[in-house]
Coordinates of C-alpha atoms in Angstrom, one line a residue:
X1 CA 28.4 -34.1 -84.3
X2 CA 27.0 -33.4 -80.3
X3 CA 27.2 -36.3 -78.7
X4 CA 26.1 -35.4 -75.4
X5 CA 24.7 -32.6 -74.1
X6 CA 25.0 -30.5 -70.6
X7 CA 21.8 -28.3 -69.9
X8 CA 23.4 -26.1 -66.9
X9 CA 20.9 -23.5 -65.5
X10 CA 23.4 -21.7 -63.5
X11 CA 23.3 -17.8 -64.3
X12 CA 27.0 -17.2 -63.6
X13 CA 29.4 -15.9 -61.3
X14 CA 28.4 -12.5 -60.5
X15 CA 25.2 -13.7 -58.7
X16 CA 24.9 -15.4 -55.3
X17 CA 21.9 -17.7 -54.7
X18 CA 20.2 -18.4 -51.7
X19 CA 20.8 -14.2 -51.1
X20 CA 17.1 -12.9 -51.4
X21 CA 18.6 -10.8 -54.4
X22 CA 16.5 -10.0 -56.9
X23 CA 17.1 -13.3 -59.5
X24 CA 17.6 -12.7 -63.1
X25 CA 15.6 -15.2 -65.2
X26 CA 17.6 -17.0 -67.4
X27 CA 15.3 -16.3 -70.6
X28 CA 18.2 -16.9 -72.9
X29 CA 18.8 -20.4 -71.6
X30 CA 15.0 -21.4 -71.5
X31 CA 14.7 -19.9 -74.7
X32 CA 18.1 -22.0 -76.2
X33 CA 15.8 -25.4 -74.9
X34 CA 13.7 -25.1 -77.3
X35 CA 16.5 -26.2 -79.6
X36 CA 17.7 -29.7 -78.4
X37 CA 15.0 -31.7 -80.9
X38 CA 17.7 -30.4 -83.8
X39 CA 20.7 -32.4 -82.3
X40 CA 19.7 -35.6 -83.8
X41 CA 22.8 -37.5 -82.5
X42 CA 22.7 -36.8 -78.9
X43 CA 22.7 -40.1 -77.1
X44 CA 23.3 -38.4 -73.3
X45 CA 21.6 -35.5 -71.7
X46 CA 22.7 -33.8 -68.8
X47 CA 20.8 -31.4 -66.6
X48 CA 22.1 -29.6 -64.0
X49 CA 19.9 -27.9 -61.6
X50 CA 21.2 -25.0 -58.5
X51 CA 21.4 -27.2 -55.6
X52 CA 18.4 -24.8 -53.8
X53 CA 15.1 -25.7 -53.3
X54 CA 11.9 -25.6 -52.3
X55 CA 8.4 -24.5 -52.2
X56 CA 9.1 -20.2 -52.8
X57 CA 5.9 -19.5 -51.9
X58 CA 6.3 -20.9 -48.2
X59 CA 10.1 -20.4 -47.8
X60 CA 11.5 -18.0 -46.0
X61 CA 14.2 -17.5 -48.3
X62 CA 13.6 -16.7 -51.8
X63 CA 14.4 -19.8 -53.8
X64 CA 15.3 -18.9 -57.1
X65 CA 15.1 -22.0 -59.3
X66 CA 11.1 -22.8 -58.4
X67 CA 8.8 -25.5 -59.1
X68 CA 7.6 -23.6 -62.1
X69 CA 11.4 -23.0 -63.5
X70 CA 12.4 -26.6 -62.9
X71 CA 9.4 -27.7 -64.5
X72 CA 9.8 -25.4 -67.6
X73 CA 13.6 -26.7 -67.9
X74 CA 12.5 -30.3 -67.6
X75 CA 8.7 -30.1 -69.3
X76 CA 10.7 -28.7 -72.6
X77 CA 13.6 -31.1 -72.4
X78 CA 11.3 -34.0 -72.8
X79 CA 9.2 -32.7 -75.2
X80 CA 11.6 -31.7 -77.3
X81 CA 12.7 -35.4 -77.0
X82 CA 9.7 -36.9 -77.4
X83 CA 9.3 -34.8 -81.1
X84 CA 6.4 -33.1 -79.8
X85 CA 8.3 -29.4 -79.2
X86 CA 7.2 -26.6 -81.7
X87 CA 7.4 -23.1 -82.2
X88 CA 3.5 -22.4 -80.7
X89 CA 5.1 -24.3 -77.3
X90 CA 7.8 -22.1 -77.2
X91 CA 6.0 -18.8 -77.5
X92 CA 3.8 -19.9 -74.6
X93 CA 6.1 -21.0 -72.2
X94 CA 8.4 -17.8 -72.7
X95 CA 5.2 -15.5 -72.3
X96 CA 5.0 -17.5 -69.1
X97 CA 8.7 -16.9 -68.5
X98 CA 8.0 -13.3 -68.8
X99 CA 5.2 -12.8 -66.9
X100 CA 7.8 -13.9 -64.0
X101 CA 10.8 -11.8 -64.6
X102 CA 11.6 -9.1 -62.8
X103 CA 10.5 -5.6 -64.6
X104 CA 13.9 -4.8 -64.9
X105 CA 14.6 -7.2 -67.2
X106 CA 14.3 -6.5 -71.0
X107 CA 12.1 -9.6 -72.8
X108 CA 13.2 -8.6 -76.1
X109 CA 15.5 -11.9 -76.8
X110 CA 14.2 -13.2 -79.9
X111 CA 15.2 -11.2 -82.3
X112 CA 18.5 -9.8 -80.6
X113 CA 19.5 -13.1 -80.1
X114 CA 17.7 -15.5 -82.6
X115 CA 16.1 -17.4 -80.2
X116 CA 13.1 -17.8 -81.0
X117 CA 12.2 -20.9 -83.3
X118 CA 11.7 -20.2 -87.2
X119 CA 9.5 -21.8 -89.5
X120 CA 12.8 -23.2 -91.0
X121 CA 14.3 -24.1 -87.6
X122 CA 10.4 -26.0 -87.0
X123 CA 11.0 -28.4 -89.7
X124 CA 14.7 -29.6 -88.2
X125 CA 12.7 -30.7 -85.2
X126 CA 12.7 -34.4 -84.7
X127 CA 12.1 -37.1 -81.7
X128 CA 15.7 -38.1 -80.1
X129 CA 16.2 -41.2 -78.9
X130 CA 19.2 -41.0 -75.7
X131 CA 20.6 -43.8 -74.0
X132 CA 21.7 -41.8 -70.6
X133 CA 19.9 -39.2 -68.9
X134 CA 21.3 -37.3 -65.8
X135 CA 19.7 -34.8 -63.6
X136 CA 21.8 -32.9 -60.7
X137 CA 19.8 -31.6 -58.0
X138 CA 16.5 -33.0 -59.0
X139 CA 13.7 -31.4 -56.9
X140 CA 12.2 -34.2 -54.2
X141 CA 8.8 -32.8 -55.2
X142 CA 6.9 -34.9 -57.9
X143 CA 5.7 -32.4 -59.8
X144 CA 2.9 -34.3 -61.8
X145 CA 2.5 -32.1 -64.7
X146 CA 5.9 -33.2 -65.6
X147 CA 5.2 -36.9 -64.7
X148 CA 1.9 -37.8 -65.8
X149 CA 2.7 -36.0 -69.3
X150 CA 2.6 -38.1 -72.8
X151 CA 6.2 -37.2 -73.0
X152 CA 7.9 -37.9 -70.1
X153 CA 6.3 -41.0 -70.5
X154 CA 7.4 -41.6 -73.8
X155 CA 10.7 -40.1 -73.2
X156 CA 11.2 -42.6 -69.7
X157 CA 9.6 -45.7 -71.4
X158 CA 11.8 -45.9 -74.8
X159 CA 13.9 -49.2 -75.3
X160 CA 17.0 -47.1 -75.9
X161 CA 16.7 -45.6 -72.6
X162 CA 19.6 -47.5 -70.4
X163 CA 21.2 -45.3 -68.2
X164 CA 19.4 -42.8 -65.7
X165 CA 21.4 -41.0 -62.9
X166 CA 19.0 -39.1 -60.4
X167 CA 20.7 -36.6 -57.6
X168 CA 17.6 -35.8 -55.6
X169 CA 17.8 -32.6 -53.7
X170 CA 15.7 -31.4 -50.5
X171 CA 15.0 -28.4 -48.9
X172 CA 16.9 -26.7 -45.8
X173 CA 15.5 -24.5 -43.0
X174 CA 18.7 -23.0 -42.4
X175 CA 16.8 -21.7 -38.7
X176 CA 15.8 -24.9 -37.6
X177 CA 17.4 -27.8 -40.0
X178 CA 15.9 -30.1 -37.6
X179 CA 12.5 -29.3 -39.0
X180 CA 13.2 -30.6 -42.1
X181 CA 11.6 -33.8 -41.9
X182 CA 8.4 -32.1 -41.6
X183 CA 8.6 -30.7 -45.8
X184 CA 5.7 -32.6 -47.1
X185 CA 7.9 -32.5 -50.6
X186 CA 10.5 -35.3 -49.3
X187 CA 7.9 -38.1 -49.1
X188 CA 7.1 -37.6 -52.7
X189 CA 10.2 -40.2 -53.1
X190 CA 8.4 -42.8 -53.0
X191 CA 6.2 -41.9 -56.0
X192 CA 9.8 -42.6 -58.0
X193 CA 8.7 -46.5 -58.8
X194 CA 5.7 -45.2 -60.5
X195 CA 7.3 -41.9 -62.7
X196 CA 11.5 -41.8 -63.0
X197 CA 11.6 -45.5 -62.4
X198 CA 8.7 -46.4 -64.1
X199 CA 8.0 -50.3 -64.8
X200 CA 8.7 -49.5 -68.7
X201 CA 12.0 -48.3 -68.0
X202 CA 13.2 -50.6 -65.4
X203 CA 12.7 -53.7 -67.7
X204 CA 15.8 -52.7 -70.0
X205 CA 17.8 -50.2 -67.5
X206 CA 21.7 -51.1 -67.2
X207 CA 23.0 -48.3 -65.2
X208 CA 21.0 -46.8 -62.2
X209 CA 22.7 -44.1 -60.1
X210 CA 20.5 -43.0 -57.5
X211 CA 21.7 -40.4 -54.8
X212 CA 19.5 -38.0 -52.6
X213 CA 21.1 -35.1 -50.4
X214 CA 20.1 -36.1 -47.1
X215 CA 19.8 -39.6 -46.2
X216 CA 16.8 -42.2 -47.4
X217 CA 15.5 -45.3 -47.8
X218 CA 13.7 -45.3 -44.2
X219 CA 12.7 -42.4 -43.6
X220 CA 11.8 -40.7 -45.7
X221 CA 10.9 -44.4 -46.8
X222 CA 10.9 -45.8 -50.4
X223 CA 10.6 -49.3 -50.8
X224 CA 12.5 -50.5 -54.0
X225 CA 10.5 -53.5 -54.0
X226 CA 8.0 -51.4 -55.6
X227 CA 10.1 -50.8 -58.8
X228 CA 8.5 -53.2 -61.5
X229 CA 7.4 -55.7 -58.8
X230 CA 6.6 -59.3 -59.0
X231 CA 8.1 -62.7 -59.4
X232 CA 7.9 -62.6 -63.4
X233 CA 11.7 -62.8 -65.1
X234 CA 11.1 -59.3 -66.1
X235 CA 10.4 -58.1 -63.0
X236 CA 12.4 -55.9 -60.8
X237 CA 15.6 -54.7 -62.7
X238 CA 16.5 -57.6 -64.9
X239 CA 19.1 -56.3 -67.3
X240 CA 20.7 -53.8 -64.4
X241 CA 24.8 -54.2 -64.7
X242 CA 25.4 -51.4 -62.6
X243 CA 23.8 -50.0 -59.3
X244 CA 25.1 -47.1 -57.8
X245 CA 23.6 -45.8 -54.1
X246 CA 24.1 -42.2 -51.9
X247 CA 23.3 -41.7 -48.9
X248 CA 21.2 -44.7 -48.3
X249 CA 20.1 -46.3 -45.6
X250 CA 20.0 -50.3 -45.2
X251 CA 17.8 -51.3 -41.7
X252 CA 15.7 -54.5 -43.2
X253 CA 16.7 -57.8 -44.2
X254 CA 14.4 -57.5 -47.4
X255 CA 17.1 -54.9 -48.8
X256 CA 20.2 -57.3 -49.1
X257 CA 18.6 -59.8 -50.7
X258 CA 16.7 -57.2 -53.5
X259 CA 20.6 -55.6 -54.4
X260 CA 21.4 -59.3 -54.8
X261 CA 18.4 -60.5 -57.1
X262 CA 19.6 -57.6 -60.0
X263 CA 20.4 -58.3 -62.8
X264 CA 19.1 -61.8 -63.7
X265 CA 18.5 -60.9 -66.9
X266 CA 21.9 -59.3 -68.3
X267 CA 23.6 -62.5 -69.2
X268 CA 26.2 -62.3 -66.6
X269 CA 24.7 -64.0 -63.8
X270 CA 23.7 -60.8 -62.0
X271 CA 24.8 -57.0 -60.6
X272 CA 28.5 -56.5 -62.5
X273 CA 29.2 -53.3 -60.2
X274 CA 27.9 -52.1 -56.8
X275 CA 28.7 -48.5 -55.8
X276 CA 27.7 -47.8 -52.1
X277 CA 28.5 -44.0 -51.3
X278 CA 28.6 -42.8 -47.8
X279 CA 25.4 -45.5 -47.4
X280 CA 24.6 -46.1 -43.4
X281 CA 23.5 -49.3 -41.6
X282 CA 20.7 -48.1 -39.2
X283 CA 20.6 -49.9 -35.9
X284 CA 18.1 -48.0 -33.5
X285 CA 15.8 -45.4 -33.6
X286 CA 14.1 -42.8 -31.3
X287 CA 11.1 -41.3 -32.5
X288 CA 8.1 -39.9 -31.5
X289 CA 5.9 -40.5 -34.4
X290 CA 3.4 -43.4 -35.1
X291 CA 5.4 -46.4 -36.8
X292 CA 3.3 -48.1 -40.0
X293 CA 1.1 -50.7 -39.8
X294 CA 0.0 -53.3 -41.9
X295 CA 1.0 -54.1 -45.9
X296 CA 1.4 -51.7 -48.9
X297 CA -0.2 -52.8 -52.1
X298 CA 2.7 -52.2 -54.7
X299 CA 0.9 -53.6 -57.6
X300 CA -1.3 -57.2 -59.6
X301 CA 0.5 -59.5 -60.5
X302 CA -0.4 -61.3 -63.9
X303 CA -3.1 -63.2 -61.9
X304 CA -4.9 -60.3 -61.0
X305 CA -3.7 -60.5 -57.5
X306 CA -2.8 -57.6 -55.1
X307 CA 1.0 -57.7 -54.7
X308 CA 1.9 -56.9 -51.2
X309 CA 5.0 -56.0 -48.5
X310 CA 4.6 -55.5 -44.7
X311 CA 5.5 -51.9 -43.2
X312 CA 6.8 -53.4 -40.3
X313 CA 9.3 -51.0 -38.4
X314 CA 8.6 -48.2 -41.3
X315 CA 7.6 -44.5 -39.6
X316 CA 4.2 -43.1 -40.7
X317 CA 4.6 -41.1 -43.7
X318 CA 1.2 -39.4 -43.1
X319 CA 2.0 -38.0 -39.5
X320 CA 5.2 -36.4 -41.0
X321 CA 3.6 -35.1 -44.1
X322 CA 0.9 -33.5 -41.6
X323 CA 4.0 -31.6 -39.5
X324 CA 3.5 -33.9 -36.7
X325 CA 0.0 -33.6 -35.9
X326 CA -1.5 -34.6 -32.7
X327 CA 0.4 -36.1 -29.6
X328 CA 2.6 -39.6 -29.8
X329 CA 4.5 -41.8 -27.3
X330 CA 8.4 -42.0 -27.8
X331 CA 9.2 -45.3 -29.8
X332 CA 12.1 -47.1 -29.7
X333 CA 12.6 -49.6 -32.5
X334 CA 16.3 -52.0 -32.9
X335 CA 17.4 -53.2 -35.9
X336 CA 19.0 -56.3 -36.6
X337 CA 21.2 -55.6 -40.1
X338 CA 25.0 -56.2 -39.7
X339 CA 27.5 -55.4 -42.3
X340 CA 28.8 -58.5 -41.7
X341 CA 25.9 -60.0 -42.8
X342 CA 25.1 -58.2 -45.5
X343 CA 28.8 -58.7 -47.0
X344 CA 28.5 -62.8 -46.3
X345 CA 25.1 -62.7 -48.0
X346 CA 26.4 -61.1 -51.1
X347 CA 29.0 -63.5 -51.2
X348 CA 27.4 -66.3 -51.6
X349 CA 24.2 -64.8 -53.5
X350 CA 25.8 -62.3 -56.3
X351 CA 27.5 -64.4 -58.7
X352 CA 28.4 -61.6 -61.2
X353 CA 29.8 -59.2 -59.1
X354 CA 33.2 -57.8 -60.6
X355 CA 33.7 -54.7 -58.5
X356 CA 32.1 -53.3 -55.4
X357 CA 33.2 -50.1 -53.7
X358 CA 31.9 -48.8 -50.2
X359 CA 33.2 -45.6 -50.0
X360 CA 32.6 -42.1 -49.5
X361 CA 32.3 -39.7 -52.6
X362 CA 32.8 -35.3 -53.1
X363 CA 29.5 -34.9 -51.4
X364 CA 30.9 -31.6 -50.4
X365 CA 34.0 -31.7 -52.7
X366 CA 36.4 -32.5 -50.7
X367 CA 38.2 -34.6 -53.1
X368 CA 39.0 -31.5 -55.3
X369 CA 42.3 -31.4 -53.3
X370 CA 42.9 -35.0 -55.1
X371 CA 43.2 -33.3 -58.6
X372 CA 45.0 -30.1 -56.8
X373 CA 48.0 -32.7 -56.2
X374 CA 47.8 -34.8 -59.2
X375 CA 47.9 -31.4 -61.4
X376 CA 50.9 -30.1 -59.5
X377 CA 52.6 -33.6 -59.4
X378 CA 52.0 -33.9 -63.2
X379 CA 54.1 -30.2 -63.4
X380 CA 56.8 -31.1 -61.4
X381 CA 57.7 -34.4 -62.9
X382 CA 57.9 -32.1 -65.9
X383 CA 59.8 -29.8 -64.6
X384 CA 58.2 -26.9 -65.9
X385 CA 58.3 -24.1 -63.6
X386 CA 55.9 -21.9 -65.8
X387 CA 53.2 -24.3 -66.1
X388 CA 53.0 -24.1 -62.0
X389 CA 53.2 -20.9 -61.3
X390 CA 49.9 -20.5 -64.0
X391 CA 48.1 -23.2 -62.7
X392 CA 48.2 -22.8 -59.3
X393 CA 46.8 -19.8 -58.6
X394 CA 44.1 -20.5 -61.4
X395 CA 43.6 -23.7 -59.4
X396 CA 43.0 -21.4 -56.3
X397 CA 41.0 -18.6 -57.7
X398 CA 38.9 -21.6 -59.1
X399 CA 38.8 -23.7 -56.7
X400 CA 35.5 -22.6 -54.8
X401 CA 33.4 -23.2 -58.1
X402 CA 35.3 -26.6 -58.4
X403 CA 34.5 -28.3 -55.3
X404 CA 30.6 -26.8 -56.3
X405 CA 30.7 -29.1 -59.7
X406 CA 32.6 -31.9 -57.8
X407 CA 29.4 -32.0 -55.3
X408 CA 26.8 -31.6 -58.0
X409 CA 28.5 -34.9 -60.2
X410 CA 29.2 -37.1 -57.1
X411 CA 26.0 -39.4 -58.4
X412 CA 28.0 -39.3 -62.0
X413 CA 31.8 -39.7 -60.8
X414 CA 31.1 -42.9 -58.4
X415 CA 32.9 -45.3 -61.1
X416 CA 36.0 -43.0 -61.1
X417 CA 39.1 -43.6 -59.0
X418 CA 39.3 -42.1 -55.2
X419 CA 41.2 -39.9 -54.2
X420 CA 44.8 -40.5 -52.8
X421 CA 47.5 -38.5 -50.7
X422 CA 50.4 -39.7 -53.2
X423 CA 50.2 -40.1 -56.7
X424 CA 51.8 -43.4 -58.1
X425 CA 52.2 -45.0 -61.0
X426 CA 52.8 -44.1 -65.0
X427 CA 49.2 -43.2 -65.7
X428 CA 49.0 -38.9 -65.9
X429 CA 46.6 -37.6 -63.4
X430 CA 44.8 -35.8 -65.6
X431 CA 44.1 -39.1 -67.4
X432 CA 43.2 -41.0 -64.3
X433 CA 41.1 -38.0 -63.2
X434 CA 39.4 -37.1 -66.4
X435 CA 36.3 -38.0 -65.7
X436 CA 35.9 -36.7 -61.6
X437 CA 37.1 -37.9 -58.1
X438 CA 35.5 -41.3 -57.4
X439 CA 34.8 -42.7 -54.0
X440 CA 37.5 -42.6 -50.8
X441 CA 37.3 -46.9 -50.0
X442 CA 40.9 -46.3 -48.1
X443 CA 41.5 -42.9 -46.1
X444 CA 38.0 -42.8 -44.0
X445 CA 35.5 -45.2 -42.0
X446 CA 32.9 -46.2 -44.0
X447 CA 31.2 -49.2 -42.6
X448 CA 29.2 -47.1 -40.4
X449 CA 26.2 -47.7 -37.7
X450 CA 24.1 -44.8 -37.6
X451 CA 21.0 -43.7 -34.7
X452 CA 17.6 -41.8 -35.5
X453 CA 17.1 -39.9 -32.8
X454 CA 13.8 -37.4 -33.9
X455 CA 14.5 -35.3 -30.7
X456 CA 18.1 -34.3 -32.1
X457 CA 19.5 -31.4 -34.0
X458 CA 20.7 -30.0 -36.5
X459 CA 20.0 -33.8 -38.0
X460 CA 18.0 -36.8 -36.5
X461 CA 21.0 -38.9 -37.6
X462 CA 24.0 -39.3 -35.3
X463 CA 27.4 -41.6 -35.8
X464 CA 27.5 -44.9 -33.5
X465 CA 30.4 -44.5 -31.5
X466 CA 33.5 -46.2 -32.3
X467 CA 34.6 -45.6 -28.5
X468 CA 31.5 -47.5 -27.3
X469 CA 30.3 -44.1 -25.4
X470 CA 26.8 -45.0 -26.6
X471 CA 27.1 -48.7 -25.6
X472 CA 23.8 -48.5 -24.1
X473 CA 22.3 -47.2 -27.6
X474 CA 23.4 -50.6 -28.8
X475 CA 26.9 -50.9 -28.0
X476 CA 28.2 -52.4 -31.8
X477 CA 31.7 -51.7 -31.7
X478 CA 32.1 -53.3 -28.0
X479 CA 30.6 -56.2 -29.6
X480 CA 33.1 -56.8 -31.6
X481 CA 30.9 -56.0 -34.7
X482 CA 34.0 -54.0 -36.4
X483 CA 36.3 -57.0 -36.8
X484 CA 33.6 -58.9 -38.1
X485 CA 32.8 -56.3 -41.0
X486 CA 36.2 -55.9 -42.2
X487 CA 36.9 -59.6 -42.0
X488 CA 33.3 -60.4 -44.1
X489 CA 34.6 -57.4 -46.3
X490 CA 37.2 -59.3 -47.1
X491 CA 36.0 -62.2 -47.9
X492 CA 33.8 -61.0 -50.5
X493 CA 36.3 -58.8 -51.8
X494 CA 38.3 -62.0 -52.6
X495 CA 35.9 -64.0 -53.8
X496 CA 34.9 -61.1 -56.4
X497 CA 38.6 -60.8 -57.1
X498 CA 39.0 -64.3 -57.8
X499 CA 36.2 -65.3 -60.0
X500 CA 37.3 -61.8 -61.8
X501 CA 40.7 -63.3 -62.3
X502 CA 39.2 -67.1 -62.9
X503 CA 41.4 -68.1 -59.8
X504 CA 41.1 -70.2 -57.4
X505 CA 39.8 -68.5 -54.2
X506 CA 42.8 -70.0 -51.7
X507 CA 45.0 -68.0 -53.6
X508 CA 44.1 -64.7 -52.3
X509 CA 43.6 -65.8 -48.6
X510 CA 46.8 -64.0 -47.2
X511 CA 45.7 -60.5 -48.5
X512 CA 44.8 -58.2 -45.6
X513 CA 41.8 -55.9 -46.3
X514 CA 44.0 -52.7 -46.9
X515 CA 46.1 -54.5 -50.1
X516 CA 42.4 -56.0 -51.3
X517 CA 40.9 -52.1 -51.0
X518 CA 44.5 -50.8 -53.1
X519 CA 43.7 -53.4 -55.8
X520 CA 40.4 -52.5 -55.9
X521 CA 41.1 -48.7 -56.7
X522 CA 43.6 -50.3 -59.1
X523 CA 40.6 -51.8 -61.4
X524 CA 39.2 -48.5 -61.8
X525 CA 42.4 -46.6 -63.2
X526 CA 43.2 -49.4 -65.8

């Protein structure tokens, strides 16, 4: 009985993408799609995209998984959900599948390989009703014959819907990666309260994992107070228990209190779990773009008012979109969000909080080293020389393709424990690592201060300086802003400890930040 099932379109080891080689169309796989409306019992679907994207008809580079292909992968998928997949719909998109391939490449799959849909196979067809759906390396374009179909819709708006995990992925220009801010595509994040996190689906969503290659939030800018707004109880994300954040990028006030105000639906007082991975503070910014003006209308609320938030300090999503057009005056904007803050504010304001973890995940799987030295301390303590001397050198001769799957699951592994340098305890390591290398809370900084600066390369982003060498930029750590953040760190991680425990919160006051971050890893291996 298939439980859960992982849609992976990678074509295998003998082919290198991003090469400009000539890409063989995985017809067998699109074909094989047309087959998920038979596994009635799958409650979790997992897609996994190649981390390359982009517009392949004005790239540079040939990208090989295009609009089209993703679209076909995801366009079946949901249909064959929704219960509204047949054999007619798999003929056509495979004739369009052909029409692409490479004339080198034989189209003769269906009856080789008994692929294509029977009469018989028709009638095991039925709708399938998952609770979690996952997509690795989801393109940043919204690609509206996907969104604005009858079955995405259905698919994203069904009551047993409760966990959705999104990996959003952008596109490089390996020349000139500072021009990437100019790909139209990566504004399209904003369209995300209106299609992936769609008012339907946000009224009974538990788990939300929501990561994005480079970093977002400002710019490019999506305001979550757009997802299912208003003041109504079911407004917002009422019956979240779990949030889970990459790579983004706190700079307003507005954003502490909206983590906070998850939640109030889920009978335990608000957010359970908070997951912030590799997520930035941003303090200043240098650009040369127009900044917003004015108020975005988000929505009406059940008055038939316009719901509206101000753009203050936002840049202007239209300049970018248009590659810069026409001349601008350098524009220097401060920001006034503190960790500190943000960590005191929580305290007091999320009342069922049970973990939080501000960390740094396998966003380039780093962390595969982790499971390297659990595997090999799990060998030794058994004392079985043969068992090393296999493993290893699989381990190595592997290990290229395993720091590729760590970095493609680091929006699904944030849950799991971080790595560490030794491995302690009675729990086996390939228990505690079963399920991935969660996020590093102990062994790097990661209450970090971070500059836009649009007349920098490769990236517009760039690290305050712990060394106070940019103390003119802002100066934070001078300030004395670092002893503050660990010290509120603390204190929240205390006060989630003790109402975890039901203790009184004086008990844990002598615990110094580094034994509060060790029993916080410990939660996650029990």
């Amino acid at each position: 009985m298939v439980r859960e099932l992982t849609l992976d379109s990678w074509v295998g080891p003998s082919f290198k993408y991003n090469s400009n080689k000539e890409y063989p169309m995985p017809q067998e796989f699109l074909a094989a799609l047309s087959f998920v409306g038979m596994l009635a019992n799958v409650k979790t679907v997992n897609i996994r995209f190649n981390e390359n994207v982009g517009n392949s008809d004005s790239s540079f580079r040939g990208i090989e998984e295009t609009c089209d292909f993703r679209f076909w992968v995801l366009d079946t998928v949901m249909r064959c959900l929704a219960g509204t997949w047949d054999a007619n719909s798999q003929e056509r998109r495979m004739n369009r599948v052909h029409s692409r391939m490479h004339e080198d490449q034989s189209s003769e799959w269906e009856t080789s390989l008994g692929l294509k849909l029977s009469d018989e196979d028709e009638q095991l067809l039925q709708p399938i009703h998952v609770n979690t759906i996952t997509v690795s390396n989801l393109q940043d374009f919204n690609d509206k014959r996907l969104t604005e179909s009858a079955a995405f819709k259905s698919v994203i708006s069904s009551p047993d819907l409760r966990d959705l995990k999104l990996f959003i992925a952008h596109e490089d220009e390996e020349a000139s990666p500072e021009n990437n801010i100019y790909f139209p595509e990566r504004y399209d994040i904003d369209c995300l309260p209106r299609t992936w996190l769609s008012p339907e689906l946000s009224k009974h969503l538990k788990t939300l994992s929501l990561y994005c290659k480079d970093y977002w939030g400002w710019c490019p800018r999506l305001d979550l107070r757009a997802v299912s707004p208003g003041s109504e109880p079911d407004s917002g994300l009422p019956a979240l228990r779990v949030l889970a954040l990459g790579n983004y990028v706190l700079s307003h006030e507005w954003q502490i209190d909206w983590i906070a105000s998850l939640g109030r639906q889920n009978n335990s007082g608000g957010l359970e779990e908070l997951y912030l991975d590799d997520c930035i503070i941003l303090f200043q910014a240098d650009i040369a773009a127009p900044l917003e003006t004015g108020t975005t209308v988000i929505g009406t609320d059940s008055d038939g008012n316009s719901m509206e938030i101000p753009n203050d300090n936002y840049p202007n999503k239209e300049w970018f979109v248009n590659n810069g057009a026409g001349d601008w005056n350098d524009i220097t904007v401060q920001f006034d969000v503190r960790w500190h803050a943000v960590f005191s504010r929580w305290k007091d304001t999320m009342q069922g909080l049970k973990i939080l973890k501000v960390g740094s995940g396998s966003w380039n799987g780093e962390h595969n080293d982790a499971i390297y030295n659990a595997e090999s301390w799990h060998q030794n303590t058994n004392n079985n020389a043969n068992e090393v001397d296999v493993a290893l050198p699989r381990y190595r001769r592997e290990r290229s393709k395993f720091r590729q799957e760590l970095q493609d699951q680091v929006f699904l592994n944030f849950a799991s424990p971080g790595p560490q340098q030794k491995v302690v305890g009675t729990r086996e390591p390939q228990v505690r690592y079963k399920n991935g290398v969660g996020l590093d809370q102990v062994g790097q900084k990661f209450l970090r201060y971070y500059k836009y600066d649009m007349g920098m390369g490769p990236t517009q982003w760039s690290e305050e300086d712990e060394e106070g060498e940019q103390q003119e930029d802002g100066g934070l750590w001078d300030m004395g802003t670092t002893e503050q953040d660990w010290n509120a760190l603390l204190e929240l991680l205390n006060t989630v400890e003790a109402r975890r425990l039901g203790l009184p919160l004086q008990e844990l006051h002598g615990r110094d930040l580094q034994s509060a971050l060790r029993e916080n890893e410990r939660l996650l291996v029990l």
